[in-house]
PDB file of C-alpha atoms in Angstrom:
ATOM      1  CA  MET A   1       0.118   0.047  -0.007  1.00  0.00           C
ATOM      2  CA  LEU A   2       1.201   3.496  -0.725  1.00  0.00           C
ATOM      3  CA  ALA A   3       1.661   5.992   1.877  1.00  0.00           C
ATOM      4  CA  LEU A   4      -1.455   8.241   2.426  1.00  0.00           C
ATOM      5  CA  SER A   5       0.016  11.393   1.233  1.00  0.00           C
ATOM      6  CA  SER A   6       0.784   9.131  -2.115  1.00  0.00           C
ATOM      7  CA  GLN A   7      -2.629   8.017  -2.074  1.00  0.00           C
ATOM      8  CA  LEU A   8      -4.070  11.451  -2.071  1.00  0.00           C
ATOM      9  CA  PHE A   9      -1.644  12.691  -4.572  1.00  0.00           C
ATOM     10  CA  TRP A  10      -3.064   9.995  -6.985  1.00  0.00           C
ATOM     11  CA  LEU A  11      -6.608  10.727  -6.025  1.00  0.00           C
ATOM     12  CA  PHE A  12      -6.173  14.224  -7.134  1.00  0.00           C
ATOM     13  CA  LEU A  13      -3.787  13.272 -10.370  1.00  0.00           C
ATOM     14  CA  LEU A  14      -6.028  10.539 -11.321  1.00  0.00           C
ATOM     15  CA  ALA A  15      -9.027  12.443 -11.123  1.00  0.00           C
ATOM     16  CA  ILE A  16      -7.832  14.926 -13.996  1.00  0.00           C
ATOM     17  CA  PRO A  17      -7.992  12.310 -16.883  1.00  0.00           C
ATOM     18  CA  VAL A  18     -11.299  11.050 -15.451  1.00  0.00           C
ATOM     19  CA  ALA A  19     -12.854  14.468 -15.798  1.00  0.00           C
ATOM     20  CA  CYS A  20     -11.020  15.253 -19.091  1.00  0.00           C
ATOM     21  CA  VAL A  21     -12.566  12.172 -20.634  1.00  0.00           C
ATOM     22  CA  ALA A  22     -15.903  12.341 -19.250  1.00  0.00           C
ATOM     23  CA  TRP A  23     -16.337  16.232 -19.878  1.00  0.00           C
ATOM     24  CA  THR A  24     -15.182  15.766 -23.519  1.00  0.00           C
ATOM     25  CA  VAL A  25     -17.617  12.967 -24.440  1.00  0.00           C
ATOM     26  CA  THR A  26     -20.456  14.617 -22.856  1.00  0.00           C
ATOM     27  CA  HIS A  27     -20.159  18.444 -23.703  1.00  0.00           C
ATOM     28  CA  GLU A  28     -17.511  18.732 -26.434  1.00  0.00           C
ATOM     29  CA  GLU A  29     -18.340  19.321 -30.384  1.00  0.00           C
ATOM     30  CA  VAL A  30     -16.165  16.426 -31.432  1.00  0.00           C
ATOM     31  CA  PHE A  31     -18.523  13.972 -29.859  1.00  0.00           C
ATOM     32  CA  ARG A  32     -21.635  15.962 -30.832  1.00  0.00           C
ATOM     33  CA  GLU A  33     -23.205  13.383 -33.461  1.00  0.00           C
ATOM     34  CA  PRO A  34     -22.740  10.348 -30.953  1.00  0.00           C
ATOM     35  CA  ARG A  35     -24.309  12.334 -28.145  1.00  0.00           C
ATOM     36  CA  ALA A  36     -27.339  13.552 -30.156  1.00  0.00           C
ATOM     37  CA  PHE A  37     -27.722   9.847 -31.117  1.00  0.00           C
ATOM     38  CA  CYS A  38     -27.650   8.852 -27.397  1.00  0.00           C
ATOM     39  CA  ILE A  39     -29.960  11.529 -26.362  1.00  0.00           C
ATOM     40  CA  LYS A  40     -32.397  10.571 -28.771  1.00  0.00           C
ATOM     41  CA  HIS A  41     -32.326   6.970 -27.735  1.00  0.00           C
ATOM     42  CA  SER A  42     -32.328   8.086 -24.146  1.00  0.00           C
ATOM     43  CA  ILE A  43     -35.459   9.736 -24.589  1.00  0.00           C
ATOM     44  CA  LYS A  44     -37.398   7.518 -27.164  1.00  0.00           C
ATOM     45  CA  GLY A  45     -35.918   4.155 -26.193  1.00  0.00           C
ATOM     46  CA  THR A  46     -38.325   1.299 -26.393  1.00  0.00           C
ATOM     47  CA  SER A  47     -37.229  -0.169 -22.728  1.00  0.00           C
ATOM     48  CA  ILE A  48     -36.085   1.148 -19.888  1.00  0.00           C
ATOM     49  CA  ALA A  49     -32.672  -0.550 -19.993  1.00  0.00           C
ATOM     50  CA  GLU A  50     -32.147   1.132 -23.460  1.00  0.00           C
ATOM     51  CA  ARG A  51     -33.123   4.580 -22.075  1.00  0.00           C
ATOM     52  CA  LYS A  52     -30.806   4.359 -19.033  1.00  0.00           C
ATOM     53  CA  PHE A  53     -27.981   2.628 -21.111  1.00  0.00           C
ATOM     54  CA  PHE A  54     -27.604   5.676 -23.671  1.00  0.00           C
ATOM     55  CA  TYR A  55     -28.441   8.251 -20.833  1.00  0.00           C
ATOM     56  CA  LEU A  56     -24.848   7.222 -19.427  1.00  0.00           C
ATOM     57  CA  PHE A  57     -23.052   8.684 -22.282  1.00  0.00           C
ATOM     58  CA  THR A  58     -25.195  12.328 -21.820  1.00  0.00           C
ATOM     59  CA  CYS A  59     -24.568  12.875 -18.279  1.00  0.00           C
ATOM     60  CA  GLU A  60     -20.884  13.515 -17.099  1.00  0.00           C
ATOM     61  CA  TYR A  61     -21.590  12.519 -13.721  1.00  0.00           C
ATOM     62  CA  CYS A  62     -22.628   9.041 -15.065  1.00  0.00           C
ATOM     63  CA  PHE A  63     -20.176   8.746 -17.492  1.00  0.00           C
ATOM     64  CA  SER A  64     -17.652   9.606 -14.869  1.00  0.00           C
ATOM     65  CA  HIS A  65     -18.316   6.377 -13.015  1.00  0.00           C
ATOM     66  CA  TYR A  66     -17.283   4.179 -15.951  1.00  0.00           C
ATOM     67  CA  VAL A  67     -14.259   6.147 -16.978  1.00  0.00           C
ATOM     68  CA  THR A  68     -13.080   5.890 -13.522  1.00  0.00           C
ATOM     69  CA  LEU A  69     -13.863   1.986 -13.520  1.00  0.00           C
ATOM     70  CA  VAL A  70     -11.290   1.802 -16.506  1.00  0.00           C
ATOM     71  CA  PHE A  71      -8.536   3.924 -14.829  1.00  0.00           C
ATOM     72  CA  LEU A  72      -8.886   1.967 -11.638  1.00  0.00           C
ATOM     73  CA  PHE A  73      -8.398  -1.296 -13.660  1.00  0.00           C
ATOM     74  CA  LEU A  74      -5.456   0.413 -15.686  1.00  0.00           C
ATOM     75  CA  THR A  75      -3.656   1.851 -12.636  1.00  0.00           C
ATOM     76  CA  ASN A  76      -4.716  -0.568 -10.018  1.00  0.00           C
ATOM     77  CA  PHE A  77      -5.373   2.023  -7.792  1.00  0.00           C
ATOM     78  CA  LYS A  78      -6.851   1.687  -4.327  1.00  0.00           C
ATOM     79  CA  MET A  79      -7.282   3.730  -1.191  1.00  0.00           C
ATOM     80  CA  LEU A  80      -6.739   3.083   2.536  1.00  0.00           C
ATOM     81  CA  LEU A  81      -7.283  -0.554   2.084  1.00  0.00           C
ATOM     82  CA  PRO A  82      -5.580  -3.238  -0.057  1.00  0.00           C
ATOM     83  CA  ASP A  83      -8.282  -5.435  -1.093  1.00  0.00           C
ATOM     84  CA  TRP A  84     -11.380  -4.915  -3.161  1.00  0.00           C
ATOM     85  CA  ARG A  85     -12.652  -2.346  -0.526  1.00  0.00           C
ATOM     86  CA  GLY A  86      -9.754  -0.065  -1.414  1.00  0.00           C
ATOM     87  CA  TYR A  87     -11.071  -0.264  -4.938  1.00  0.00           C
ATOM     88  CA  VAL A  88     -14.662   0.785  -3.872  1.00  0.00           C
ATOM     89  CA  ILE A  89     -13.280   3.711  -1.723  1.00  0.00           C
ATOM     90  CA  ALA A  90     -10.833   4.736  -4.512  1.00  0.00           C
ATOM     91  CA  GLY A  91     -13.680   4.885  -7.013  1.00  0.00           C
ATOM     92  CA  PHE A  92     -15.843   6.891  -5.476  1.00  0.00           C
ATOM     93  CA  SER A  93     -13.331   9.426  -4.320  1.00  0.00           C
ATOM     94  CA  VAL A  94     -11.832   9.580  -7.904  1.00  0.00           C
ATOM     95  CA  ILE A  95     -15.467   9.982  -9.113  1.00  0.00           C
ATOM     96  CA  TRP A  96     -16.066  12.804  -6.423  1.00  0.00           C
ATOM     97  CA  ILE A  97     -13.078  14.698  -7.229  1.00  0.00           C
ATOM     98  CA  ALA A  98     -13.436  14.464 -10.882  1.00  0.00           C
ATOM     99  CA  ASN A  99     -16.828  15.745 -10.738  1.00  0.00           C
ATOM    100  CA  LEU A 100     -15.419  18.610  -8.548  1.00  0.00           C
ATOM    101  CA  TYR A 101     -13.041  19.432 -11.145  1.00  0.00           C
ATOM    102  CA  MET A 102     -15.733  19.442 -14.019  1.00  0.00           C
ATOM    103  CA  SER A 103     -18.176  21.705 -11.876  1.00  0.00           C
ATOM    104  CA  LEU A 104     -15.288  23.977 -11.743  1.00  0.00           C
ATOM    105  CA  PHE A 105     -14.671  24.073 -15.039  1.00  0.00           C
ATOM    106  CA  GLY A 106     -18.100  24.445 -16.044  1.00  0.00           C
ATOM    107  CA  LEU A 107     -18.308  27.494 -14.013  1.00  0.00           C
ATOM    108  CA  LEU A 108     -15.133  28.857 -15.526  1.00  0.00           C
ATOM    109  CA  ARG A 109     -16.410  28.359 -18.940  1.00  0.00           C
ATOM    110  CA  GLN A 110     -19.438  29.957 -17.975  1.00  0.00           C
ATOM    111  CA  GLU A 111     -17.743  33.029 -16.843  1.00  0.00           C
ATOM    112  CA  ILE A 112     -15.266  33.293 -19.957  1.00  0.00           C
ATOM    113  CA  LYS A 113     -18.566  33.018 -22.059  1.00  0.00           C
ATOM    114  CA  LYS A 114     -20.180  35.894 -20.118  1.00  0.00           C
ATOM    115  CA  ASP A 115     -17.044  38.112 -20.250  1.00  0.00           C
ATOM    116  CA  LYS A 116     -16.831  37.390 -24.106  1.00  0.00           C
ATOM    117  CA  THR A 117     -20.510  38.550 -24.450  1.00  0.00           C
ATOM    118  CA  GLU A 118     -20.276  41.659 -22.419  1.00  0.00           C
ATOM    119  CA  ILE A 119     -17.096  42.609 -24.329  1.00  0.00           C
ATOM    120  CA  SER A 120     -19.075  42.028 -27.671  1.00  0.00           C
ATOM    121  CA  GLU A 121     -21.915  44.334 -26.566  1.00  0.00           C
ATOM    122  CA  LEU A 122     -19.450  46.976 -25.364  1.00  0.00           C
ATOM    123  CA  GLU A 123     -17.745  46.774 -28.479  1.00  0.00           C
ATOM    124  CA  LYS A 124     -20.951  47.188 -30.478  1.00  0.00           C
ATOM    125  CA  GLU A 125     -21.827  50.205 -28.381  1.00  0.00           C
ATOM    126  CA  LEU A 126     -18.255  51.740 -29.012  1.00  0.00           C
ATOM    127  CA  LEU A 127     -18.796  51.044 -32.836  1.00  0.00           C
ATOM    128  CA  GLN A 128     -22.289  52.614 -32.936  1.00  0.00           C
ATOM    129  CA  GLN A 129     -20.963  55.674 -31.141  1.00  0.00           C
ATOM    130  CA  THR A 130     -18.155  56.084 -33.424  1.00  0.00           C
ATOM    131  CA  ASN A 131     -20.568  55.769 -36.575  1.00  0.00           C
ATOM    132  CA  LYS A 132     -22.734  58.517 -34.953  1.00  0.00           C
ATOM    133  CA  LYS A 133     -20.088  60.887 -34.956  1.00  0.00           C
TER     134      LYS A 133
END
């Protein structure tokens, strides 16, 4: 087992790629078409299993659980306990930190978008004032 400080380091580090993958798949333009397909099937699916399966690819929180499982498998990361319980603790911990990262990233993007909109409006006002003179 790693020392607790090393485990915490791994926790915060491992949450970065989990958040990156989960955010990219569920929000970014590069996955727009597959996401639209999944949204359609999550709403209009004929069975509850189909609707829930496709919903997993549209929700960053839900999808981060599966991304975390892959990363735990790849890294063999465990927290506090050396057996299967260490995987469970690590899994929920990584998910929580990754979703914290995604929430902060979402707020940051929202603030940037707001700033760009305000700047654009100020530029339009300035251009209108200049044209009036």
